[in-house]
Amino acid sequence: MRDTEQPHVDPSVIAPAHRELLAQVLDRWSLQVLDELCDRTLRFNELRRAVPGVTQKSLTTTLRRLERNGMVQRVVTSTRPVAVEYRITPLGSTLQDLIDALLRWTTGAMPAVDDARARFDSEE
Amino acid sequence: MRDTEQPHVDPSVIAPAHRELLAQVLDRWSLQVLDELCDRTLRFNELRRAVPGVTQKSLTTTLRRLERNGMVQRVVTSTRPVAVEYRITPLGSTLQDLIDALLRWTTGAMPAVDDARARFDSEE
DNA sequence: CGGTATCCTTCTCGATACTG
DNA sequence: CAGTATCGAGAAGGATACCG
């Protein structure tokens, strides 16, 4: 409330809206869900089975947020009873590329991270 | 510790250790701290002033975790009284590149995200 | 200056039960 | 099948006070 409407943004501060978006889109279940949806369309319970450990509530929350942010599309078919399909959007695909980069980074960095952790934990 | 040395990783499940690392290193304050340290060395209270809103406790926690993961180095000079400097490591720099990519993505995606949100919020 | 320790509030998230 | 509603435990995180 102290910096609303500033003419030029302080480059040293990451925009709260950007942080919020990253948080909404890179959280625990979103990563897994997007990973599942990257190359196929899945229904709610298929997705639930594909993502081990996710509860119905968390999956619903995650999908609603991803849908609201334009990362996935929710398609309801008026069959019997009803089928709900989730698919990734073009915007979601650009995010998927980034997630891939993140996971590649963790893979490459993990040995060095493990070393750093071992050193940190052994000292003091 | 249960999936070390597995011959083939299940591609549908993101390794918990990788998710944990991303969570530890991409959280709210870590993003800001790494952003501050990317091109200069700062002392604790300088860093505290540079990152608006962070408490002493949160900053300490964040720095310890980044240090443990090998992203920043803590340098204690035995002057009077004592000075503690934090600087980014080479490993931390590789992460910084990724964070830059994330922030560039948010900048590019934000208009589409705002549209998607407006559409989602107007319907039902 | 650069932290720890403690309290306390908030928020997340899982478990469970119920619905169109 | 695809959710919503409600509850409670636990973790995250701020405020405050104190220490070497």
PDB file of C-alpha atoms (C1' of nucleotides) in Angstrom:
ATOM      1  CA  MET A   1       0.000   0.000   0.000  1.00  0.00           C
ATOM      2  CA  ARG A   2       3.048   2.173   0.190  1.00  0.00           C
ATOM      3  CA  ASP A   3       4.163   1.789  -3.397  1.00  0.00           C
ATOM      4  CA  THR A   4       0.960   1.729  -5.392  1.00  0.00           C
ATOM      5  CA  GLU A   5       1.132   3.665  -8.608  1.00  0.00           C
ATOM      6  CA  GLN A   6       4.834   4.288  -8.626  1.00  0.00           C
ATOM      7  CA  PRO A   7       5.894   5.601 -12.031  1.00  0.00           C
ATOM      8  CA  HIS A   8       8.958   3.375 -12.239  1.00  0.00           C
ATOM      9  CA  VAL A   9       9.325  -0.003 -10.634  1.00  0.00           C
ATOM     10  CA  ASP A  10      12.223  -0.659  -8.303  1.00  0.00           C
ATOM     11  CA  PRO A  11      14.159  -3.333 -10.188  1.00  0.00           C
ATOM     12  CA  SER A  12      15.490  -4.726  -6.911  1.00  0.00           C
ATOM     13  CA  VAL A  13      12.014  -5.855  -5.874  1.00  0.00           C
ATOM     14  CA  ILE A  14      10.297  -8.707  -7.630  1.00  0.00           C
ATOM     15  CA  ALA A  15       6.721  -7.759  -8.404  1.00  0.00           C
ATOM     16  CA  PRO A  16       4.351  -9.389  -5.892  1.00  0.00           C
ATOM     17  CA  ALA A  17       2.024 -10.317  -8.733  1.00  0.00           C
ATOM     18  CA  HIS A  18       4.838 -12.224 -10.409  1.00  0.00           C
ATOM     19  CA  ARG A  19       5.793 -14.035  -7.241  1.00  0.00           C
ATOM     20  CA  GLU A  20       2.156 -14.921  -6.672  1.00  0.00           C
ATOM     21  CA  LEU A  21       1.825 -16.353 -10.172  1.00  0.00           C
ATOM     22  CA  LEU A  22       4.949 -18.453  -9.776  1.00  0.00           C
ATOM     23  CA  ALA A  23       3.721 -19.716  -6.420  1.00  0.00           C
ATOM     24  CA  GLN A  24       0.342 -20.660  -7.860  1.00  0.00           C
ATOM     25  CA  VAL A  25       1.826 -22.436 -10.792  1.00  0.00           C
ATOM     26  CA  LEU A  26       4.964 -24.066  -9.438  1.00  0.00           C
ATOM     27  CA  ASP A  27       3.622 -25.603  -6.255  1.00  0.00           C
ATOM     28  CA  ARG A  28       3.861 -29.245  -5.358  1.00  0.00           C
ATOM     29  CA  TRP A  29       0.810 -30.641  -7.145  1.00  0.00           C
ATOM     30  CA  SER A  30       0.820 -28.247 -10.094  1.00  0.00           C
ATOM     31  CA  LEU A  31       4.210 -29.536 -11.172  1.00  0.00           C
ATOM     32  CA  GLN A  32       2.942 -33.099 -11.211  1.00  0.00           C
ATOM     33  CA  VAL A  33      -0.384 -32.258 -12.835  1.00  0.00           C
ATOM     34  CA  LEU A  34       1.188 -30.275 -15.644  1.00  0.00           C
ATOM     35  CA  ASP A  35       3.705 -33.048 -16.117  1.00  0.00           C
ATOM     36  CA  GLU A  36       0.861 -35.526 -16.575  1.00  0.00           C
ATOM     37  CA  LEU A  37      -1.117 -33.293 -18.895  1.00  0.00           C
ATOM     38  CA  CYS A  38       1.778 -32.198 -21.071  1.00  0.00           C
ATOM     39  CA  ASP A  39       1.225 -34.841 -23.741  1.00  0.00           C
ATOM     40  CA  ARG A  40      -2.314 -36.124 -23.192  1.00  0.00           C
ATOM     41  CA  THR A  41      -5.787 -35.315 -21.968  1.00  0.00           C
ATOM     42  CA  LEU A  42      -6.935 -36.878 -18.721  1.00  0.00           C
ATOM     43  CA  ARG A  43     -10.146 -37.055 -16.757  1.00  0.00           C
ATOM     44  CA  PHE A  44     -10.382 -36.113 -13.126  1.00  0.00           C
ATOM     45  CA  ASN A  45     -10.051 -39.565 -11.632  1.00  0.00           C
ATOM     46  CA  GLU A  46      -7.466 -40.643 -14.179  1.00  0.00           C
ATOM     47  CA  LEU A  47      -5.413 -37.662 -13.142  1.00  0.00           C
ATOM     48  CA  ARG A  48      -5.983 -38.521  -9.521  1.00  0.00           C
ATOM     49  CA  ARG A  49      -4.637 -42.017 -10.054  1.00  0.00           C
ATOM     50  CA  ALA A  50      -1.729 -40.694 -12.109  1.00  0.00           C
ATOM     51  CA  VAL A  51      -0.576 -38.361  -9.353  1.00  0.00           C
ATOM     52  CA  PRO A  52       0.192 -40.535  -6.344  1.00  0.00           C
ATOM     53  CA  GLY A  53      -0.724 -39.090  -2.982  1.00  0.00           C
ATOM     54  CA  VAL A  54      -2.916 -36.247  -4.142  1.00  0.00           C
ATOM     55  CA  THR A  55      -6.260 -35.917  -2.382  1.00  0.00           C
ATOM     56  CA  GLN A  56      -9.475 -35.057  -4.154  1.00  0.00           C
ATOM     57  CA  LYS A  57      -9.530 -31.700  -2.486  1.00  0.00           C
ATOM     58  CA  SER A  58      -5.972 -30.783  -3.393  1.00  0.00           C
ATOM     59  CA  LEU A  59      -6.433 -31.940  -6.960  1.00  0.00           C
ATOM     60  CA  THR A  60      -9.589 -29.854  -7.324  1.00  0.00           C
ATOM     61  CA  THR A  61      -7.902 -26.805  -5.867  1.00  0.00           C
ATOM     62  CA  THR A  62      -4.868 -27.267  -8.081  1.00  0.00           C
ATOM     63  CA  LEU A  63      -6.904 -27.735 -11.257  1.00  0.00           C
ATOM     64  CA  ARG A  64      -9.137 -24.743 -10.526  1.00  0.00           C
ATOM     65  CA  ARG A  65      -6.135 -22.519 -10.007  1.00  0.00           C
ATOM     66  CA  LEU A  66      -4.375 -23.770 -13.118  1.00  0.00           C
ATOM     67  CA  GLU A  67      -7.586 -23.250 -15.060  1.00  0.00           C
ATOM     68  CA  ARG A  68      -8.049 -19.751 -13.705  1.00  0.00           C
ATOM     69  CA  ASN A  69      -4.515 -18.868 -14.707  1.00  0.00           C
ATOM     70  CA  GLY A  70      -5.091 -20.213 -18.191  1.00  0.00           C
ATOM     71  CA  MET A  71      -2.699 -23.155 -17.919  1.00  0.00           C
ATOM     72  CA  VAL A  72      -5.233 -25.944 -18.365  1.00  0.00           C
ATOM     73  CA  GLN A  73      -8.629 -26.146 -19.981  1.00  0.00           C
ATOM     74  CA  ARG A  74     -11.584 -27.908 -18.375  1.00  0.00           C
ATOM     75  CA  VAL A  75     -13.827 -29.627 -20.888  1.00  0.00           C
ATOM     76  CA  VAL A  76     -17.184 -30.974 -19.746  1.00  0.00           C
ATOM     77  CA  THR A  77     -18.867 -33.443 -22.082  1.00  0.00           C
ATOM     78  CA  SER A  78     -22.618 -33.814 -21.629  1.00  0.00           C
ATOM     79  CA  THR A  79     -22.543 -37.582 -21.843  1.00  0.00           C
ATOM     80  CA  ARG A  80     -23.861 -40.018 -19.308  1.00  0.00           C
ATOM     81  CA  PRO A  81     -23.166 -39.432 -16.440  1.00  0.00           C
ATOM     82  CA  VAL A  82     -20.747 -36.586 -17.136  1.00  0.00           C
ATOM     83  CA  ALA A  83     -17.134 -36.644 -18.139  1.00  0.00           C
ATOM     84  CA  VAL A  84     -14.701 -33.873 -17.347  1.00  0.00           C
ATOM     85  CA  GLU A  85     -11.467 -33.713 -19.243  1.00  0.00           C
ATOM     86  CA  TYR A  86      -8.444 -31.586 -18.534  1.00  0.00           C
ATOM     87  CA  ARG A  87      -5.947 -30.593 -21.158  1.00  0.00           C
ATOM     88  CA  ILE A  88      -2.996 -28.254 -21.239  1.00  0.00           C
ATOM     89  CA  THR A  89      -3.320 -24.926 -23.074  1.00  0.00           C
ATOM     90  CA  PRO A  90      -0.710 -23.284 -25.328  1.00  0.00           C
ATOM     91  CA  LEU A  91       0.079 -20.947 -22.428  1.00  0.00           C
ATOM     92  CA  GLY A  92       0.411 -23.960 -20.174  1.00  0.00           C
ATOM     93  CA  SER A  93       2.876 -25.472 -22.634  1.00  0.00           C
ATOM     94  CA  THR A  94       5.177 -22.492 -22.311  1.00  0.00           C
ATOM     95  CA  LEU A  95       5.132 -23.105 -18.579  1.00  0.00           C
ATOM     96  CA  GLN A  96       5.798 -26.779 -19.138  1.00  0.00           C
ATOM     97  CA  ASP A  97       8.988 -25.876 -20.981  1.00  0.00           C
ATOM     98  CA  LEU A  98      10.090 -23.892 -17.974  1.00  0.00           C
ATOM     99  CA  ILE A  99       9.262 -26.704 -15.580  1.00  0.00           C
ATOM    100  CA  ASP A 100      11.332 -29.016 -17.733  1.00  0.00           C
ATOM    101  CA  ALA A 101      14.206 -26.570 -17.423  1.00  0.00           C
ATOM    102  CA  LEU A 102      13.756 -26.508 -13.654  1.00  0.00           C
ATOM    103  CA  LEU A 103      13.797 -30.285 -13.436  1.00  0.00           C
ATOM    104  CA  ARG A 104      16.837 -30.492 -15.671  1.00  0.00           C
ATOM    105  CA  TRP A 105      18.523 -27.988 -13.374  1.00  0.00           C
ATOM    106  CA  THR A 106      17.756 -30.021 -10.263  1.00  0.00           C
ATOM    107  CA  THR A 107      19.123 -33.121 -11.947  1.00  0.00           C
ATOM    108  CA  GLY A 108      22.350 -31.377 -12.827  1.00  0.00           C
ATOM    109  CA  ALA A 109      22.708 -29.496  -9.571  1.00  0.00           C
ATOM    110  CA  MET A 110      21.771 -32.290  -7.214  1.00  0.00           C
ATOM    111  CA  PRO A 111      25.260 -33.800  -6.831  1.00  0.00           C
ATOM    112  CA  ALA A 112      26.729 -30.415  -5.933  1.00  0.00           C
ATOM    113  CA  VAL A 113      23.791 -29.744  -3.627  1.00  0.00           C
ATOM    114  CA  ASP A 114      24.294 -33.061  -1.869  1.00  0.00           C
ATOM    115  CA  ASP A 115      27.966 -32.219  -1.405  1.00  0.00           C
ATOM    116  CA  ALA A 116      27.130 -28.798  -0.003  1.00  0.00           C
ATOM    117  CA  ARG A 117      24.606 -30.312   2.384  1.00  0.00           C
ATOM    118  CA  ALA A 118      27.054 -32.954   3.588  1.00  0.00           C
ATOM    119  CA  ARG A 119      29.684 -30.291   4.242  1.00  0.00           C
ATOM    120  CA  PHE A 120      27.220 -28.012   6.004  1.00  0.00           C
ATOM    121  CA  ASP A 121      25.853 -30.805   8.170  1.00  0.00           C
ATOM    122  CA  SER A 122      29.269 -32.178   9.141  1.00  0.00           C
ATOM    123  CA  GLU A 123      30.659 -28.833  10.259  1.00  0.00           C
ATOM    124  CA  GLU A 124      29.071 -27.635  13.502  1.00  0.00           C
TER     125      GLU A 124
ATOM    126  CA  MET B   1      16.792 -42.527   0.263  1.00  0.00           C
ATOM    127  CA  ARG B   2      14.413 -45.068  -1.192  1.00  0.00           C
ATOM    128  CA  ASP B   3      15.106 -44.384  -4.857  1.00  0.00           C
ATOM    129  CA  THR B   4      18.844 -43.965  -4.942  1.00  0.00           C
ATOM    130  CA  GLU B   5      20.439 -45.851  -7.783  1.00  0.00           C
ATOM    131  CA  GLN B   6      17.249 -46.915  -9.490  1.00  0.00           C
ATOM    132  CA  PRO B   7      18.048 -48.099 -12.999  1.00  0.00           C
ATOM    133  CA  HIS B   8      15.096 -46.274 -14.563  1.00  0.00           C
ATOM    134  CA  VAL B   9      13.069 -43.488 -12.999  1.00  0.00           C
ATOM    135  CA  ASP B  10       9.307 -43.426 -13.393  1.00  0.00           C
ATOM    136  CA  PRO B  11       8.917 -40.403 -15.665  1.00  0.00           C
ATOM    137  CA  SER B  12       5.389 -39.747 -14.409  1.00  0.00           C
ATOM    138  CA  VAL B  13       6.576 -38.981 -10.894  1.00  0.00           C
ATOM    139  CA  ILE B  14       8.821 -36.063 -10.101  1.00  0.00           C
ATOM    140  CA  ALA B  15      11.448 -37.107  -7.593  1.00  0.00           C
ATOM    141  CA  PRO B  16      10.514 -35.873  -4.106  1.00  0.00           C
ATOM    142  CA  ALA B  17      14.108 -34.779  -3.542  1.00  0.00           C
ATOM    143  CA  HIS B  18      13.919 -32.580  -6.619  1.00  0.00           C
ATOM    144  CA  ARG B  19      10.634 -31.037  -5.600  1.00  0.00           C
ATOM    145  CA  GLU B  20      12.046 -30.394  -2.137  1.00  0.00           C
ATOM    146  CA  LEU B  21      15.089 -28.651  -3.573  1.00  0.00           C
ATOM    147  CA  LEU B  22      12.978 -26.444  -5.809  1.00  0.00           C
ATOM    148  CA  ALA B  23      10.728 -25.571  -2.883  1.00  0.00           C
ATOM    149  CA  GLN B  24      13.690 -24.666  -0.700  1.00  0.00           C
ATOM    150  CA  VAL B  25      15.295 -22.560  -3.328  1.00  0.00           C
ATOM    151  CA  LEU B  26      12.388 -20.905  -5.116  1.00  0.00           C
ATOM    152  CA  ASP B  27      10.343 -19.757  -2.155  1.00  0.00           C
ATOM    153  CA  ARG B  28       9.255 -16.206  -1.544  1.00  0.00           C
ATOM    154  CA  TRP B  29      12.310 -14.811   0.210  1.00  0.00           C
ATOM    155  CA  SER B  30      14.940 -16.894  -1.584  1.00  0.00           C
ATOM    156  CA  LEU B  31      13.952 -15.347  -4.905  1.00  0.00           C
ATOM    157  CA  GLN B  32      14.484 -11.861  -3.524  1.00  0.00           C
ATOM    158  CA  VAL B  33      17.674 -12.702  -1.660  1.00  0.00           C
ATOM    159  CA  LEU B  34      19.307 -14.341  -4.664  1.00  0.00           C
ATOM    160  CA  ASP B  35      18.222 -11.422  -6.787  1.00  0.00           C
ATOM    161  CA  GLU B  36      19.993  -9.044  -4.407  1.00  0.00           C
ATOM    162  CA  LEU B  37      23.133 -11.138  -4.165  1.00  0.00           C
ATOM    163  CA  CYS B  38      23.480 -11.883  -7.859  1.00  0.00           C
ATOM    164  CA  ASP B  39      25.886  -9.045  -8.568  1.00  0.00           C
ATOM    165  CA  ARG B  40      27.236  -7.975  -5.178  1.00  0.00           C
ATOM    166  CA  THR B  41      28.119  -9.062  -1.680  1.00  0.00           C
ATOM    167  CA  LEU B  42      25.901  -7.861   1.138  1.00  0.00           C
ATOM    168  CA  ARG B  43      25.969  -8.024   4.909  1.00  0.00           C
ATOM    169  CA  PHE B  44      23.079  -9.306   6.945  1.00  0.00           C
ATOM    170  CA  ASN B  45      21.457  -6.008   7.762  1.00  0.00           C
ATOM    171  CA  GLU B  46      22.156  -4.573   4.331  1.00  0.00           C
ATOM    172  CA  LEU B  47      20.342  -7.535   2.891  1.00  0.00           C
ATOM    173  CA  ARG B  48      17.556  -7.065   5.381  1.00  0.00           C
ATOM    174  CA  ARG B  49      17.080  -3.488   4.275  1.00  0.00           C
ATOM    175  CA  ALA B  50      17.315  -4.467   0.620  1.00  0.00           C
ATOM    176  CA  VAL B  51      14.507  -6.995   0.904  1.00  0.00           C
ATOM    177  CA  PRO B  52      11.446  -5.080   2.063  1.00  0.00           C
ATOM    178  CA  GLY B  53       9.172  -6.864   4.477  1.00  0.00           C
ATOM    179  CA  VAL B  54      11.467  -9.689   5.471  1.00  0.00           C
ATOM    180  CA  THR B  55      11.827 -10.310   9.189  1.00  0.00           C
ATOM    181  CA  GLN B  56      15.099 -11.161  10.882  1.00  0.00           C
ATOM    182  CA  LYS B  57      13.885 -14.673  11.510  1.00  0.00           C
ATOM    183  CA  SER B  58      12.783 -15.313   7.956  1.00  0.00           C
ATOM    184  CA  LEU B  59      15.970 -13.857   6.534  1.00  0.00           C
ATOM    185  CA  THR B  60      18.094 -16.034   8.807  1.00  0.00           C
ATOM    186  CA  THR B  61      16.120 -19.133   7.891  1.00  0.00           C
ATOM    187  CA  THR B  62      16.334 -18.333   4.197  1.00  0.00           C
ATOM    188  CA  LEU B  63      20.078 -17.666   4.265  1.00  0.00           C
ATOM    189  CA  ARG B  64      20.812 -20.818   6.247  1.00  0.00           C
ATOM    190  CA  ARG B  65      18.883 -22.927   3.810  1.00  0.00           C
ATOM    191  CA  LEU B  66      20.509 -21.311   0.787  1.00  0.00           C
ATOM    192  CA  GLU B  67      23.893 -21.798   2.419  1.00  0.00           C
ATOM    193  CA  ARG B  68      23.184 -25.427   3.226  1.00  0.00           C
ATOM    194  CA  ASN B  69      22.181 -26.040  -0.372  1.00  0.00           C
ATOM    195  CA  GLY B  70      25.368 -24.401  -1.607  1.00  0.00           C
ATOM    196  CA  MET B  71      23.693 -21.385  -3.223  1.00  0.00           C
ATOM    197  CA  VAL B  72      25.277 -18.695  -1.064  1.00  0.00           C
ATOM    198  CA  GLN B  73      28.450 -18.502   0.960  1.00  0.00           C
ATOM    199  CA  ARG B  74      28.576 -17.025   4.458  1.00  0.00           C
ATOM    200  CA  VAL B  75      31.801 -15.195   5.150  1.00  0.00           C
ATOM    201  CA  VAL B  76      32.581 -14.107   8.705  1.00  0.00           C
ATOM    202  CA  THR B  77      35.322 -11.519   9.071  1.00  0.00           C
ATOM    203  CA  SER B  78      37.003 -11.364  12.471  1.00  0.00           C
ATOM    204  CA  THR B  79      36.939  -7.601  12.639  1.00  0.00           C
ATOM    205  CA  ARG B  80      35.404  -5.471  15.340  1.00  0.00           C
ATOM    206  CA  PRO B  81      32.664  -6.310  16.256  1.00  0.00           C
ATOM    207  CA  VAL B  82      32.039  -8.946  13.596  1.00  0.00           C
ATOM    208  CA  ALA B  83      30.915  -8.622  10.024  1.00  0.00           C
ATOM    209  CA  VAL B  84      29.070 -11.327   8.145  1.00  0.00           C
ATOM    210  CA  GLU B  85      28.932 -11.169   4.402  1.00  0.00           C
ATOM    211  CA  TYR B  86      26.845 -13.200   2.041  1.00  0.00           C
ATOM    212  CA  ARG B  87      27.766 -13.834  -1.541  1.00  0.00           C
ATOM    213  CA  ILE B  88      26.386 -16.034  -4.276  1.00  0.00           C
ATOM    214  CA  THR B  89      28.296 -19.180  -5.255  1.00  0.00           C
ATOM    215  CA  PRO B  90      28.890 -20.493  -8.771  1.00  0.00           C
ATOM    216  CA  LEU B  91      26.156 -23.043  -8.132  1.00  0.00           C
ATOM    217  CA  GLY B  92      23.906 -20.230  -6.961  1.00  0.00           C
ATOM    218  CA  SER B  93      24.589 -18.390 -10.201  1.00  0.00           C
ATOM    219  CA  THR B  94      23.249 -21.286 -12.246  1.00  0.00           C
ATOM    220  CA  LEU B  95      20.091 -21.000 -10.187  1.00  0.00           C
ATOM    221  CA  GLN B  96      20.028 -17.261 -10.718  1.00  0.00           C
ATOM    222  CA  ASP B  97      19.927 -17.835 -14.459  1.00  0.00           C
ATOM    223  CA  LEU B  98      16.893 -20.016 -13.982  1.00  0.00           C
ATOM    224  CA  ILE B  99      15.182 -17.486 -11.764  1.00  0.00           C
ATOM    225  CA  ASP B 100      15.783 -14.876 -14.435  1.00  0.00           C
ATOM    226  CA  ALA B 101      14.105 -17.193 -16.918  1.00  0.00           C
ATOM    227  CA  LEU B 102      11.157 -17.617 -14.544  1.00  0.00           C
ATOM    228  CA  LEU B 103      10.779 -13.879 -14.111  1.00  0.00           C
ATOM    229  CA  ARG B 104      11.035 -13.316 -17.840  1.00  0.00           C
ATOM    230  CA  TRP B 105       8.319 -15.930 -18.293  1.00  0.00           C
ATOM    231  CA  THR B 106       6.009 -14.224 -15.818  1.00  0.00           C
ATOM    232  CA  THR B 107       6.541 -10.920 -17.564  1.00  0.00           C
ATOM    233  CA  GLY B 108       5.659 -12.407 -20.929  1.00  0.00           C
ATOM    234  CA  ALA B 109       2.796 -14.559 -19.679  1.00  0.00           C
ATOM    235  CA  MET B 110       1.171 -12.050 -17.373  1.00  0.00           C
ATOM    236  CA  PRO B 111      -1.091 -10.413 -19.992  1.00  0.00           C
ATOM    237  CA  ALA B 112      -2.467 -13.794 -21.066  1.00  0.00           C
ATOM    238  CA  VAL B 113      -2.813 -14.820 -17.437  1.00  0.00           C
ATOM    239  CA  ASP B 114      -4.721 -11.646 -16.624  1.00  0.00           C
ATOM    240  CA  ASP B 115      -7.038 -12.333 -19.553  1.00  0.00           C
ATOM    241  CA  ALA B 116      -7.606 -15.904 -18.429  1.00  0.00           C
ATOM    242  CA  ARG B 117      -8.341 -14.757 -14.901  1.00  0.00           C
ATOM    243  CA  ALA B 118     -10.784 -12.104 -16.067  1.00  0.00           C
ATOM    244  CA  ARG B 119     -12.607 -14.662 -18.198  1.00  0.00           C
ATOM    245  CA  PHE B 120     -12.673 -17.225 -15.393  1.00  0.00           C
ATOM    246  CA  ASP B 121     -13.897 -14.707 -12.842  1.00  0.00           C
ATOM    247  CA  SER B 122     -16.623 -13.268 -15.090  1.00  0.00           C
ATOM    248  CA  GLU B 123     -18.140 -16.625 -15.956  1.00  0.00           C
ATOM    249  CA  GLU B 124     -19.870 -18.169 -12.965  1.00  0.00           C
TER     250      GLU B 124
ATOM    251  C1'  DC C   1      25.979  -6.318  14.297  1.00  0.00           C
ATOM    252  C1'  DG C   2      24.063 -10.669  13.663  1.00  0.00           C
ATOM    253  C1'  DG C   3      21.801 -13.463  15.349  1.00  0.00           C
ATOM    254  C1'  DT C   4      18.449 -17.154  19.042  1.00  0.00           C
ATOM    255  C1'  DA C   5      14.427 -18.246  21.632  1.00  0.00           C
ATOM    256  C1'  DT C   6       9.674 -17.989  22.497  1.00  0.00           C
ATOM    257  C1'  DC C   7       5.010 -17.093  21.755  1.00  0.00           C
ATOM    258  C1'  DC C   8       1.106 -16.830  18.946  1.00  0.00           C
ATOM    259  C1'  DT C   9      -1.590 -16.314  14.808  1.00  0.00           C
ATOM    260  C1'  DT C  10      -2.498 -17.719  10.259  1.00  0.00           C
ATOM    261  C1'  DC C  11      -2.783 -20.769   6.664  1.00  0.00           C
ATOM    262  C1'  DT C  12      -2.236 -25.143   4.479  1.00  0.00           C
ATOM    263  C1'  DC C  13      -3.689 -29.572   3.754  1.00  0.00           C
ATOM    264  C1'  DG C  14      -5.361 -34.210   4.733  1.00  0.00           C
ATOM    265  C1'  DA C  15      -9.238 -36.969   6.414  1.00  0.00           C
ATOM    266  C1'  DT C  16     -13.880 -37.667   6.232  1.00  0.00           C
ATOM    267  C1'  DA C  17     -18.567 -37.328   4.921  1.00  0.00           C
ATOM    268  C1'  DC C  18     -22.002 -36.047   1.705  1.00  0.00           C
ATOM    269  C1'  DT C  19     -24.141 -34.650  -3.258  1.00  0.00           C
ATOM    270  C1'  DG C  20     -25.950 -34.034  -8.250  1.00  0.00           C
TER     271       DG C  20
ATOM    272  C1'  DC D   1     -17.884 -39.553 -11.900  1.00  0.00           C
ATOM    273  C1'  DA D   2     -16.614 -35.278 -10.192  1.00  0.00           C
ATOM    274  C1'  DG D   3     -16.970 -32.812  -7.138  1.00  0.00           C
ATOM    275  C1'  DT D   4     -18.420 -29.614  -2.263  1.00  0.00           C
ATOM    276  C1'  DA D   5     -18.431 -28.951   2.883  1.00  0.00           C
ATOM    277  C1'  DT D   6     -16.506 -29.201   7.262  1.00  0.00           C
ATOM    278  C1'  DC D   7     -13.143 -30.171  10.787  1.00  0.00           C
ATOM    279  C1'  DG D   8      -8.798 -30.431  12.975  1.00  0.00           C
ATOM    280  C1'  DA D   9      -3.639 -31.132  13.161  1.00  0.00           C
ATOM    281  C1'  DG D  10       0.601 -29.235  11.942  1.00  0.00           C
ATOM    282  C1'  DA D  11       3.687 -26.143   9.732  1.00  0.00           C
ATOM    283  C1'  DA D  12       4.921 -21.473   8.238  1.00  0.00           C
ATOM    284  C1'  DG D  13       5.820 -17.075   9.571  1.00  0.00           C
ATOM    285  C1'  DG D  14       5.493 -12.509  12.154  1.00  0.00           C
ATOM    286  C1'  DA D  15       6.201  -9.983  16.715  1.00  0.00           C
ATOM    287  C1'  DT D  16       8.850  -9.521  20.504  1.00  0.00           C
ATOM    288  C1'  DA D  17      12.532 -10.031  23.675  1.00  0.00           C
ATOM    289  C1'  DC D  18      17.025 -11.222  24.690  1.00  0.00           C
ATOM    290  C1'  DC D  19      22.386 -12.492  23.786  1.00  0.00           C
ATOM    291  C1'  DG D  20      27.620 -12.623  22.424  1.00  0.00           C
TER     292       DG D  20
END
